[in-house]
mmCIF file of C-alpha atoms in Angstrom:
data_model
loop_
_atom_site.group_PDB
_atom_site.id
_atom_site.type_symbol
_atom_site.label_atom_id
_atom_site.label_comp_id
_atom_site.label_asym_id
_atom_site.label_seq_id
_atom_site.Cartn_x
_atom_site.Cartn_y
_atom_site.Cartn_z
ATOM 1 C CA MET A 130 -10.318 -8.753 13.482
ATOM 2 C CA THR A 131 -9.861 -10.158 9.996
ATOM 3 C CA ALA A 132 -6.992 -9.242 7.657
ATOM 4 C CA GLU A 133 -9.519 -7.456 5.391
ATOM 5 C CA GLU A 134 -10.700 -5.301 8.269
ATOM 6 C CA LEU A 135 -7.072 -4.408 9.190
ATOM 7 C CA ALA A 136 -6.258 -3.444 5.575
ATOM 8 C CA LEU A 137 -9.502 -1.428 5.463
ATOM 9 C CA ARG A 138 -8.464 0.544 8.621
ATOM 10 C CA ARG A 139 -4.989 1.135 7.362
ATOM 11 C CA THR A 140 -6.168 2.371 3.962
ATOM 12 C CA ALA A 141 -8.861 4.533 5.482
ATOM 13 C CA ARG A 142 -6.333 6.116 7.752
ATOM 14 C CA ARG A 143 -3.965 6.757 4.888
ATOM 15 C CA LEU A 144 -6.704 8.354 2.801
ATOM 16 C CA ALA A 145 -7.897 10.429 5.763
ATOM 17 C CA LEU A 146 -4.510 11.809 6.443
ATOM 18 C CA GLN A 147 -3.993 12.593 2.807
ATOM 19 C CA PHE A 148 -7.341 14.287 2.726
ATOM 20 C CA ALA A 149 -6.558 16.219 5.949
ATOM 21 C CA ALA A 150 -3.170 17.295 4.481
ATOM 22 C CA VAL A 151 -4.981 18.667 1.358
ATOM 23 C CA ILE A 152 -7.473 20.428 3.501
ATOM 24 C CA ALA A 153 -4.792 21.874 5.759
ATOM 25 C CA VAL A 154 -2.933 23.316 2.750
ATOM 26 C CA ILE A 155 -6.151 24.897 1.454
ATOM 27 C CA VAL A 156 -7.134 26.237 4.852
ATOM 28 C CA ALA A 157 -3.653 27.638 5.386
ATOM 29 C CA LEU A 158 -3.693 29.450 1.995
ATOM 30 C CA VAL A 159 -7.142 30.771 2.600
ATOM 31 C CA GLY A 160 -6.151 31.953 6.068
ATOM 32 C CA VAL A 161 -3.035 33.659 4.914
ATOM 33 C CA LEU A 162 -4.985 35.368 2.039
ATOM 34 C CA ALA A 163 -7.715 36.545 4.422
ATOM 35 C CA TYR A 164 -5.242 37.833 6.923
ATOM 36 C CA ALA A 165 -3.303 39.634 4.283
ATOM 37 C CA LEU A 166 -6.467 41.236 2.934
ATOM 38 C CA VAL A 167 -7.572 42.318 6.350
ATOM 39 C CA ALA A 168 -4.122 43.654 7.276
ATOM 40 C CA ALA A 169 -3.990 45.625 3.932
ATOM 41 C CA SER A 170 -7.405 47.067 4.754
ATOM 42 C CA VAL A 171 -6.301 48.082 8.220
ATOM 43 C CA ALA A 172 -3.165 49.687 6.882
ATOM 44 C CA GLU A 173 -5.209 51.524 4.265
ATOM 45 C CA SER A 174 -7.598 52.739 6.860
ATOM 46 C CA VAL A 175 -4.683 53.943 9.120
ATOM 47 C CA ASP A 176 -3.157 55.744 6.050
ATOM 48 C CA ARG A 177 -6.450 57.385 5.381
ATOM 49 C CA GLU A 178 -6.807 58.604 8.938
ATOM 50 C CA LEU A 179 -3.263 59.930 8.863
ATOM 51 C CA SER A 180 -3.977 61.838 5.669
ATOM 52 C CA ILE A 181 -7.333 63.280 6.825
ATOM 53 C CA SER A 182 -5.854 64.239 10.246
ATOM 54 C CA GLY A 183 -2.971 65.947 8.729
ATOM 55 C CA GLN A 184 -4.839 67.985 6.308
ATOM 56 C CA ASP A 185 -8.016 68.921 8.140
ATOM 57 C CA LEU A 186 -7.472 68.785 11.908
ATOM 58 C CA ARG A 187 -5.875 71.157 14.114
ATOM 59 C CA GLY A 188 -5.581 71.287 17.914
ATOM 60 C CA ASP A 189 -8.319 69.847 19.901
ATOM 61 C CA GLU A 190 -10.214 68.615 16.885
ATOM 62 C CA ALA A 191 -8.143 65.407 16.780
ATOM 63 C CA PRO A 192 -10.195 62.319 17.558
ATOM 64 C CA ALA A 193 -9.451 59.840 20.360
ATOM 65 C CA ASP A 194 -6.144 57.833 20.092
ATOM 66 C CA THR A 195 -4.942 60.484 17.611
ATOM 67 C CA TRP A 196 -2.407 63.253 18.293
ATOM 68 C CA VAL A 197 -1.515 66.220 16.238
ATOM 69 C CA ILE A 198 1.852 68.070 16.870
ATOM 70 C CA THR A 199 2.587 71.357 15.048
ATOM 71 C CA VAL A 200 5.845 73.262 14.884
ATOM 72 C CA ARG A 201 6.055 76.892 13.762
ATOM 73 C CA ASP A 202 9.080 79.028 14.088
ATOM 74 C CA GLY A 203 10.464 76.519 16.672
ATOM 75 C CA ARG A 204 7.519 76.564 18.886
ATOM 76 C CA VAL A 205 5.893 73.077 19.435
ATOM 77 C CA ALA A 206 2.157 72.640 20.109
ATOM 78 C CA SER A 207 0.106 69.520 20.493
ATOM 79 C CA SER A 208 -3.563 68.667 20.515
ATOM 80 C CA LYS A 209 -3.549 66.942 23.912
ATOM 81 C CA THR A 210 -1.234 65.335 26.391
ATOM 82 C CA LEU A 211 1.331 63.330 24.494
ATOM 83 C CA PRO A 212 2.048 59.652 25.414
ATOM 84 C CA ALA A 213 5.559 58.511 25.894
ATOM 85 C CA GLY A 214 7.657 58.391 22.736
ATOM 86 C CA LEU A 215 5.903 61.384 21.071
ATOM 87 C CA PRO A 216 6.645 63.663 19.312
ATOM 88 C CA ASP A 217 9.084 61.826 16.987
ATOM 89 C CA THR A 218 11.749 64.559 16.890
ATOM 90 C CA ALA A 219 13.891 62.643 14.424
ATOM 91 C CA ALA A 220 10.987 62.602 11.887
ATOM 92 C CA LEU A 221 10.353 66.329 12.630
ATOM 93 C CA ASP A 222 13.922 67.234 11.900
ATOM 94 C CA GLN A 223 13.981 65.133 8.733
ATOM 95 C CA ALA A 224 10.745 66.538 7.319
ATOM 96 C CA GLY A 225 11.793 70.121 8.265
ATOM 97 C CA ARG A 226 15.100 69.639 6.552
ATOM 98 C CA THR A 227 13.924 67.837 3.374
ATOM 99 C CA GLY A 228 10.335 69.083 3.099
ATOM 100 C CA GLU A 229 9.198 65.551 2.429
ATOM 101 C CA THR A 230 6.551 63.468 4.047
ATOM 102 C CA VAL A 231 8.104 60.999 6.588
ATOM 103 C CA ASP A 232 6.253 57.918 7.820
ATOM 104 C CA THR A 233 7.565 56.203 10.842
ATOM 105 C CA ASP A 234 6.476 53.710 13.562
ATOM 106 C CA VAL A 235 7.077 54.550 17.291
ATOM 107 C CA SER A 236 6.894 51.956 20.112
ATOM 108 C CA ALA A 237 6.889 53.045 23.746
ATOM 109 C CA ASP A 238 5.384 51.461 26.935
ATOM 110 C CA GLY A 239 3.939 48.474 25.046
ATOM 111 C CA ARG A 240 2.106 50.726 22.550
ATOM 112 C CA SER A 241 2.703 51.137 18.921
ATOM 113 C CA TYR A 242 1.989 54.387 16.975
ATOM 114 C CA ALA A 243 1.822 55.098 13.232
ATOM 115 C CA VAL A 244 3.385 58.584 12.773
ATOM 116 C CA ARG A 245 3.260 60.852 9.609
ATOM 117 C CA THR A 246 5.281 64.037 9.537
ATOM 118 C CA ARG A 247 4.877 66.643 6.712
ATOM 119 C CA VAL A 248 5.236 70.331 5.832
ATOM 120 C CA GLU A 249 2.001 72.144 5.139
ATOM 121 C CA GLY A 250 2.320 75.861 4.087
ATOM 122 C CA GLY A 251 5.257 76.675 6.418
ATOM 123 C CA LEU A 252 3.765 74.611 9.230
ATOM 124 C CA LEU A 253 5.453 71.383 10.292
ATOM 125 C CA VAL A 254 2.660 68.896 11.225
ATOM 126 C CA GLN A 255 3.042 65.416 12.840
ATOM 127 C CA VAL A 256 0.084 63.145 13.212
ATOM 128 C CA ALA A 257 0.280 59.976 15.389
ATOM 129 C CA ILE A 258 -2.373 57.307 15.640
ATOM 130 C CA ASP A 259 -2.359 54.506 18.287
ATOM 131 C CA ARG A 260 -2.210 51.173 16.481
ATOM 132 C CA HIS A 261 -2.984 49.131 19.641
ATOM 133 C CA GLU A 262 -6.644 48.485 18.622
ATOM 134 C CA SER A 263 -5.881 47.528 15.089
ATOM 135 C CA ASP A 264 -3.028 45.266 16.164
ATOM 136 C CA GLU A 265 -5.302 43.476 18.681
ATOM 137 C CA GLU A 266 -7.956 43.062 15.851
ATOM 138 C CA LEU A 267 -5.294 41.496 13.622
ATOM 139 C CA THR A 268 -4.173 39.193 16.496
ATOM 140 C CA ARG A 269 -7.713 38.096 17.100
ATOM 141 C CA LEU A 270 -8.216 37.471 13.443
ATOM 142 C CA ALA A 271 -5.111 35.375 13.358
ATOM 143 C CA TRP A 272 -6.148 33.235 16.371
ATOM 144 C CA SER A 273 -9.652 32.834 14.994
ATOM 145 C CA LEU A 274 -8.270 31.773 11.628
ATOM 146 C CA ALA A 275 -5.912 29.281 13.272
ATOM 147 C CA GLY A 276 -8.656 27.947 15.484
ATOM 148 C CA ALA A 277 -11.214 27.549 12.633
ATOM 149 C CA GLY A 278 -8.523 26.029 10.540
ATOM 150 C CA ALA A 279 -7.706 23.358 13.235
ATOM 151 C CA VAL A 280 -11.263 22.503 13.735
ATOM 152 C CA GLY A 281 -11.801 22.247 9.959
ATOM 153 C CA VAL A 282 -8.784 20.013 9.566
ATOM 154 C CA ALA A 283 -9.894 17.777 12.466
ATOM 155 C CA ALA A 284 -13.380 17.597 11.053
ATOM 156 C CA ALA A 285 -11.951 16.765 7.620
ATOM 157 C CA THR A 286 -9.822 14.050 9.096
ATOM 158 C CA VAL A 287 -12.681 12.414 10.922
ATOM 159 C CA GLY A 288 -15.016 12.761 7.966
ATOM 160 C CA GLY A 289 -12.464 11.531 5.480
ATOM 161 C CA TYR A 290 -11.797 8.453 7.653
ATOM 162 C CA LEU A 291 -15.484 7.639 7.876
ATOM 163 C CA LEU A 292 -16.074 8.278 4.159
ATOM 164 C CA SER A 293 -12.943 6.273 3.244
ATOM 165 C CA ARG A 294 -14.115 3.312 5.308
ATOM 166 C CA ARG A 295 -17.583 3.554 3.727
ATOM 167 C CA ALA A 296 -16.052 3.771 0.240
ATOM 168 C CA MET A 297 -13.644 0.956 0.837
ATOM 169 C CA ARG A 298 -16.255 -1.334 2.451
ATOM 170 C CA PRO A 299 -17.538 -2.836 -0.756
ATOM 171 C CA LEU A 300 -14.098 -3.584 -2.022
ATOM 172 C CA THR A 301 -13.066 -5.224 1.264
ATOM 173 C CA ASP A 302 -16.260 -7.300 1.266
ATOM 174 C CA ALA A 303 -15.526 -8.411 -2.240
ATOM 175 C CA LEU A 304 -12.053 -9.347 -1.315
ATOM 176 C CA ALA A 305 -13.208 -11.296 1.735
ATOM 177 C CA LYS A 306 -15.913 -13.082 -0.335
ATOM 178 C CA GLN A 307 -13.235 -13.969 -2.876
ATOM 179 C CA ARG A 308 -10.944 -15.439 -0.213
ATOM 180 C CA ARG A 309 -13.812 -17.304 1.426
ATOM 181 C CA PHE A 310 -14.780 -18.804 -1.912
ATOM 182 C CA VAL A 311 -11.307 -19.959 -2.677
ATOM 183 C CA ALA A 312 -11.004 -21.420 0.852
ATOM 184 C CA ASP A 313 -14.439 -23.031 0.486
ATOM 185 C CA ALA A 314 -13.670 -24.503 -2.861
ATOM 186 C CA SER A 315 -10.267 -25.866 -1.784
ATOM 187 C CA HIS A 316 -11.777 -27.436 1.289
ATOM 188 C CA GLU A 317 -14.910 -28.796 -0.117
ATOM 189 C CA LEU A 318 -13.684 -29.942 -3.486
ATOM 190 C CA ARG A 319 -10.473 -31.686 -2.258
ATOM 191 C CA THR A 320 -12.083 -34.844 -1.050
ATOM 192 C CA PRO A 321 -14.663 -35.447 -3.699
ATOM 193 C CA LEU A 322 -12.126 -34.783 -6.462
ATOM 194 C CA THR A 323 -9.638 -37.100 -4.895
ATOM 195 C CA LEU A 324 -12.324 -39.794 -4.479
ATOM 196 C CA LEU A 325 -13.574 -39.272 -8.084
ATOM 197 C CA SER A 326 -10.043 -39.644 -9.444
ATOM 198 C CA THR A 327 -9.466 -42.812 -7.447
ATOM 199 C CA ARG A 328 -12.659 -44.379 -8.683
ATOM 200 C CA VAL A 329 -11.871 -43.478 -12.299
ATOM 201 C CA GLN A 330 -8.448 -45.012 -11.934
ATOM 202 C CA LEU A 331 -9.985 -48.229 -10.511
ATOM 203 C CA LEU A 332 -12.565 -48.262 -13.267
ATOM 204 C CA ARG A 333 -9.783 -47.998 -15.875
ATOM 205 C CA ARG A 334 -7.853 -50.811 -14.345
ATOM 206 C CA ARG A 335 -10.939 -53.004 -14.182
ATOM 207 C CA LEU A 336 -11.795 -52.232 -17.829
ATOM 208 C CA ALA A 337 -8.241 -53.431 -18.660
ATOM 209 C CA GLY A 338 -8.659 -56.610 -16.691
ATOM 210 C CA GLU A 339 -11.265 -59.280 -16.459
ATOM 211 C CA THR A 340 -14.101 -57.865 -14.487
ATOM 212 C CA SER A 341 -17.800 -58.835 -14.441
ATOM 213 C CA PRO A 342 -20.312 -56.468 -15.986
ATOM 214 C CA ALA A 343 -22.043 -56.188 -12.556
ATOM 215 C CA ARG A 344 -18.762 -54.991 -11.032
ATOM 216 C CA LEU A 345 -18.240 -52.476 -13.779
ATOM 217 C CA GLN A 346 -21.795 -51.285 -13.384
ATOM 218 C CA SER A 347 -21.170 -50.764 -9.660
ATOM 219 C CA GLU A 348 -18.020 -48.689 -10.253
ATOM 220 C CA ALA A 349 -19.757 -46.669 -12.950
ATOM 221 C CA ASP A 350 -22.647 -45.874 -10.489
ATOM 222 C CA ALA A 351 -20.218 -44.835 -7.866
ATOM 223 C CA VAL A 352 -18.517 -42.438 -10.299
ATOM 224 C CA VAL A 353 -21.942 -40.901 -11.197
ATOM 225 C CA ALA A 354 -22.777 -40.572 -7.459
ATOM 226 C CA ASP A 355 -19.415 -38.796 -6.866
ATOM 227 C CA THR A 356 -20.114 -36.527 -9.812
ATOM 228 C CA ALA A 357 -23.580 -35.702 -8.444
ATOM 229 C CA ALA A 358 -21.999 -34.936 -5.047
ATOM 230 C CA LEU A 359 -19.404 -32.709 -6.668
ATOM 231 C CA THR A 360 -22.132 -30.943 -8.666
ATOM 232 C CA ALA A 361 -24.029 -30.223 -5.403
ATOM 233 C CA ILE A 362 -20.906 -28.878 -3.773
ATOM 234 C CA LEU A 363 -20.455 -26.500 -6.710
ATOM 235 C CA GLU A 364 -24.064 -25.357 -6.449
ATOM 236 C CA ASP A 365 -23.531 -24.602 -2.730
ATOM 237 C CA LEU A 366 -20.331 -22.723 -3.500
ATOM 238 C CA LEU A 367 -21.970 -20.634 -6.159
ATOM 239 C CA ILE A 368 -24.974 -19.764 -3.961
ATOM 240 C CA ALA A 369 -22.595 -18.778 -1.095
ATOM 241 C CA ALA A 370 -20.479 -16.643 -3.372
ATOM 242 C CA ASP A 371 -23.524 -14.915 -5.078
ATOM 243 C CA ASP A 372 -23.784 -11.410 -3.442
ATOM 244 C CA ARG A 373 -26.556 -10.148 -5.694
ATOM 245 C CA PRO A 374 -29.823 -9.134 -4.014
ATOM 246 C CA ALA A 375 -31.956 -12.174 -3.339
ATOM 247 C CA SER A 376 -34.699 -12.757 -5.926
ATOM 248 C CA VAL A 377 -37.899 -13.087 -3.757
ATOM 249 C CA GLY A 378 -40.923 -15.007 -4.965
ATOM 250 C CA VAL A 379 -43.862 -17.076 -3.559
ATOM 251 C CA VAL A 380 -42.711 -20.644 -2.957
ATOM 252 C CA ASP A 381 -44.479 -23.532 -1.447
ATOM 253 C CA VAL A 382 -42.098 -24.703 1.257
ATOM 254 C CA ALA A 383 -44.164 -27.786 1.973
ATOM 255 C CA ALA A 384 -44.034 -28.908 -1.644
ATOM 256 C CA ILE A 385 -40.335 -28.304 -1.926
ATOM 257 C CA ALA A 386 -39.748 -30.130 1.328
ATOM 258 C CA ALA A 387 -41.724 -33.145 0.012
ATOM 259 C CA GLU A 388 -39.551 -33.198 -3.165
ATOM 260 C CA VAL A 389 -36.329 -33.078 -1.208
ATOM 261 C CA VAL A 390 -37.464 -35.743 1.338
ATOM 262 C CA THR A 391 -38.320 -37.994 -1.613
ATOM 263 C CA ALA A 392 -34.974 -37.386 -3.237
ATOM 264 C CA ALA A 393 -33.123 -38.195 0.067
ATOM 265 C CA GLY A 394 -35.165 -41.335 0.677
ATOM 266 C CA ALA A 395 -32.747 -43.690 -0.989
ATOM 267 C CA GLU A 396 -29.865 -42.278 1.055
ATOM 268 C CA ALA A 397 -31.859 -42.719 4.261
ATOM 269 C CA GLU A 398 -32.936 -46.199 3.378
ATOM 270 C CA ALA A 399 -29.315 -47.125 2.641
ATOM 271 C CA GLY A 400 -28.340 -45.919 6.094
ATOM 272 C CA GLY A 401 -31.119 -47.609 7.888
ATOM 273 C CA ILE A 402 -32.701 -44.276 8.852
ATOM 274 C CA ALA A 403 -36.403 -43.596 8.862
ATOM 275 C CA LEU A 404 -37.007 -40.246 7.105
ATOM 276 C CA THR A 405 -40.443 -38.730 7.704
ATOM 277 C CA LEU A 406 -42.199 -35.570 6.678
ATOM 278 C CA ASP A 407 -45.043 -33.604 8.424
ATOM 279 C CA ALA A 408 -45.861 -30.793 6.100
ATOM 280 C CA PRO A 409 -49.472 -29.734 5.670
ATOM 281 C CA SER A 410 -49.570 -28.109 2.136
ATOM 282 C CA PRO A 411 -49.471 -25.358 1.207
ATOM 283 C CA ALA A 412 -47.053 -23.313 3.315
ATOM 284 C CA VAL A 413 -45.999 -20.400 1.202
ATOM 285 C CA ALA A 414 -42.958 -18.243 2.060
ATOM 286 C CA ALA A 415 -41.285 -15.247 0.397
ATOM 287 C CA ALA A 416 -38.010 -16.750 -0.901
ATOM 288 C CA GLY A 417 -36.348 -18.194 -3.888
ATOM 289 C CA GLU A 418 -37.160 -21.705 -5.077
ATOM 290 C CA ALA A 419 -33.629 -22.950 -5.946
ATOM 291 C CA PRO A 420 -31.891 -21.518 -2.847
ATOM 292 C CA LEU A 421 -34.620 -22.883 -0.549
ATOM 293 C CA ARG A 422 -34.276 -26.282 -2.043
ATOM 294 C CA ARG A 423 -30.550 -26.189 -1.280
ATOM 295 C CA VAL A 424 -31.393 -25.084 2.226
ATOM 296 C CA LEU A 425 -33.679 -27.994 2.848
ATOM 297 C CA PHE A 426 -31.223 -30.411 1.211
ATOM 298 C CA SER A 427 -28.426 -29.265 3.452
ATOM 299 C CA LEU A 428 -30.564 -29.529 6.657
ATOM 300 C CA ILE A 429 -31.763 -33.007 5.751
ATOM 301 C CA SER A 430 -28.291 -34.174 4.617
ATOM 302 C CA ASN A 431 -26.698 -32.860 7.880
ATOM 303 C CA ALA A 432 -29.475 -34.700 9.898
ATOM 304 C CA LEU A 433 -28.877 -37.980 8.049
ATOM 305 C CA ASP A 434 -25.015 -37.704 8.733
ATOM 306 C CA HIS A 435 -25.676 -37.560 12.413
ATOM 307 C CA ALA A 436 -28.884 -39.566 13.012
ATOM 308 C CA HIS A 437 -28.881 -43.031 14.660
ATOM 309 C CA SER A 438 -32.186 -44.273 13.268
ATOM 310 C CA SER A 439 -34.586 -41.429 12.481
ATOM 311 C CA VAL A 440 -34.935 -37.940 10.920
ATOM 312 C CA ALA A 441 -38.172 -36.009 11.085
ATOM 313 C CA VAL A 442 -38.891 -32.941 8.893
ATOM 314 C CA GLY A 443 -41.742 -30.613 9.834
ATOM 315 C CA VAL A 444 -43.062 -27.545 8.066
ATOM 316 C CA THR A 445 -45.638 -25.333 9.767
ATOM 317 C CA GLU A 446 -47.341 -22.124 8.573
ATOM 318 C CA GLU A 447 -47.857 -19.587 11.383
ATOM 319 C CA GLN A 448 -49.254 -15.992 11.410
ATOM 320 C CA ARG A 449 -46.169 -14.243 9.865
ATOM 321 C CA ILE A 450 -43.595 -16.934 9.252
ATOM 322 C CA VAL A 451 -43.188 -20.422 7.837
ATOM 323 C CA ARG A 452 -41.211 -22.687 10.219
ATOM 324 C CA VAL A 453 -39.070 -25.591 9.016
ATOM 325 C CA ARG A 454 -37.772 -27.989 11.620
ATOM 326 C CA VAL A 455 -35.424 -30.872 10.959
ATOM 327 C CA ALA A 456 -34.893 -33.193 13.955
ATOM 328 C CA ASP A 457 -32.631 -36.268 14.206
ATOM 329 C CA ASP A 458 -32.064 -38.701 17.088
ATOM 330 C CA GLY A 459 -28.247 -38.282 16.905
ATOM 331 C CA PRO A 460 -25.935 -36.885 19.650
ATOM 332 C CA GLY A 461 -27.192 -33.351 19.160
ATOM 333 C CA PHE A 462 -25.431 -30.092 19.721
ATOM 334 C CA ARG A 463 -23.394 -29.173 22.751
ATOM 335 C CA ASP A 464 -22.517 -25.797 24.301
ATOM 336 C CA GLY A 465 -19.545 -24.424 22.308
ATOM 337 C CA ASP A 466 -20.531 -26.115 19.041
ATOM 338 C CA ARG A 467 -20.505 -23.668 16.069
ATOM 339 C CA PRO A 468 -22.640 -25.389 13.461
ATOM 340 C CA PHE A 469 -23.300 -22.179 11.444
ATOM 341 C CA GLU A 470 -19.640 -21.431 10.944
ATOM 342 C CA ARG A 471 -17.980 -22.638 7.756
ATOM 343 C CA PHE A 472 -16.109 -25.984 8.300
ATOM 344 C CA ALA A 473 -16.623 -25.942 12.062
ATOM 345 C CA SER A 474 -16.213 -29.333 13.609
ATOM 346 C CA ASP A 475 -16.616 -30.998 17.073
ATOM 347 C CA ARG A 476 -14.912 -34.159 18.126
ATOM 348 C CA THR A 477 -16.523 -35.796 21.101
ATOM 349 C CA PRO A 478 -14.566 -38.751 22.534
ATOM 350 C CA GLY A 479 -15.942 -42.017 21.545
ATOM 351 C CA THR A 480 -18.412 -40.639 19.037
ATOM 352 C CA GLY A 481 -16.111 -39.686 16.194
ATOM 353 C CA PRO A 482 -15.908 -36.513 14.206
ATOM 354 C CA ALA A 483 -18.906 -34.322 13.669
ATOM 355 C CA HIS A 484 -18.274 -31.988 10.713
ATOM 356 C CA TYR A 485 -20.712 -29.344 9.641
ATOM 357 C CA GLY A 486 -18.786 -28.260 6.482
ATOM 358 C CA LEU A 487 -20.394 -25.674 4.363
ATOM 359 C CA GLY A 488 -23.994 -26.967 4.635
ATOM 360 C CA LEU A 489 -25.355 -25.275 7.766
ATOM 361 C CA ALA A 490 -23.284 -22.169 7.074
ATOM 362 C CA LEU A 491 -25.039 -22.028 3.702
ATOM 363 C CA VAL A 492 -28.330 -22.531 5.383
ATOM 364 C CA ALA A 493 -27.766 -19.465 7.658
ATOM 365 C CA ASP A 494 -26.539 -17.356 4.818
ATOM 366 C CA VAL A 495 -29.494 -18.022 2.435
ATOM 367 C CA VAL A 496 -32.149 -17.759 5.219
ATOM 368 C CA ASN A 497 -30.618 -14.506 6.399
ATOM 369 C CA ARG A 498 -30.805 -13.101 2.822
ATOM 370 C CA TYR A 499 -34.479 -13.663 2.780
ATOM 371 C CA GLY A 500 -35.025 -11.957 6.177
ATOM 372 C CA GLY A 501 -35.371 -15.196 8.112
ATOM 373 C CA SER A 502 -33.543 -16.788 10.895
ATOM 374 C CA VAL A 503 -31.967 -20.179 11.808
ATOM 375 C CA ARG A 504 -31.085 -21.647 15.113
ATOM 376 C CA VAL A 505 -30.356 -24.852 16.997
ATOM 377 C CA VAL A 506 -33.001 -25.949 19.446
ATOM 378 C CA LYS A 507 -31.053 -27.401 22.339
ATOM 379 C CA GLU A 508 -34.142 -27.763 24.503
ATOM 380 C CA LEU A 509 -35.205 -30.790 22.495
ATOM 381 C CA PRO A 510 -33.346 -34.206 22.428
ATOM 382 C CA GLY A 511 -31.162 -35.008 19.492
ATOM 383 C CA GLY A 512 -30.109 -32.542 16.901
ATOM 384 C CA VAL A 513 -32.767 -30.130 16.024
ATOM 385 C CA VAL A 514 -32.267 -27.200 13.563
ATOM 386 C CA GLU A 515 -35.106 -24.712 13.043
ATOM 387 C CA ALA A 516 -35.326 -22.218 10.171
ATOM 388 C CA THR A 517 -38.017 -19.497 9.749
ATOM 389 C CA LEU A 518 -38.880 -17.559 6.721
ATOM 390 C CA PRO A 519 -41.238 -14.578 6.211
ATOM 391 C CA ARG A 520 -44.645 -15.745 5.057
ATOM 392 C CA ALA A 521 -45.742 -14.615 1.602
#
């Protein structure tokens, strides 16, 4: 896991927890408000029932879970069998003594009763209502709100984490691309810049001394070649760092391959390598001309670096794809080689270093942008790299 991915996960977790905390506070406030409103409504309903019962009901007219106790001239009468804890004699005494309405709560045998005692026209009336059902309703409401809130907070946490990761992904990709660009630039530019600086210093010394024009011309040609190599590296870096959507057009792969092979002919001849092309024209693909040119240049350049005596470039047009194959008679690729990773290298005893640099990684990047693919063909002798592009 890369440093960018670790940073993405940490940031996403922090944002998700902060989002969940905000949601938890909102859910708690809404839950408390809802519970308070329902509790007030239940209390109002109980109060209304107490008032109606006390004013209009007598004796056996009391509904279920409601008891009416009357006291006249010291005689106590009730609507039905009274539960434990009733009547509330203290409330009866207080109401009879003061003439005021007295509201009390009585609890007995695990039950809770709302009790109202008042004096009505010389009659002392006490109404009691069982609050067990309303208390259970409020308890169920509290648990329901708590459960719904917990589920909501959990869902908000997961959703916040996923959304945070999605929102942070472009930034993370941009940072990763920036770091790769800096790493690529420092790796690729160090050697050509050092070589260019050395050649310029030598050229300055020779200009100061007595040097033949032919020697000066050779040094100047070397500086020009190094500058061209540096320009090519910069072009590769810019293509690799460009994350804009690929511009797709209709390009003749065979024609571009012919141009690149012609341009690389001098390098191949200088190395004693036979560079051949088999590309029946036209072979049109859906790609960009400049990036495709860099792809072919990188494939051929890599083959020339590893070939012993020959490099063969082939372009074929098939039903849905255009296939480009570059084969050399070098040592080829072994199991475990990573040619399409940036700056991967393989050192085989006795054969020297084999560096893939940015070239083949750039090939894979560009080809993938256009919906194609690239692979190493290990079934064939030598080093064979094959790229496919969608046919236009």
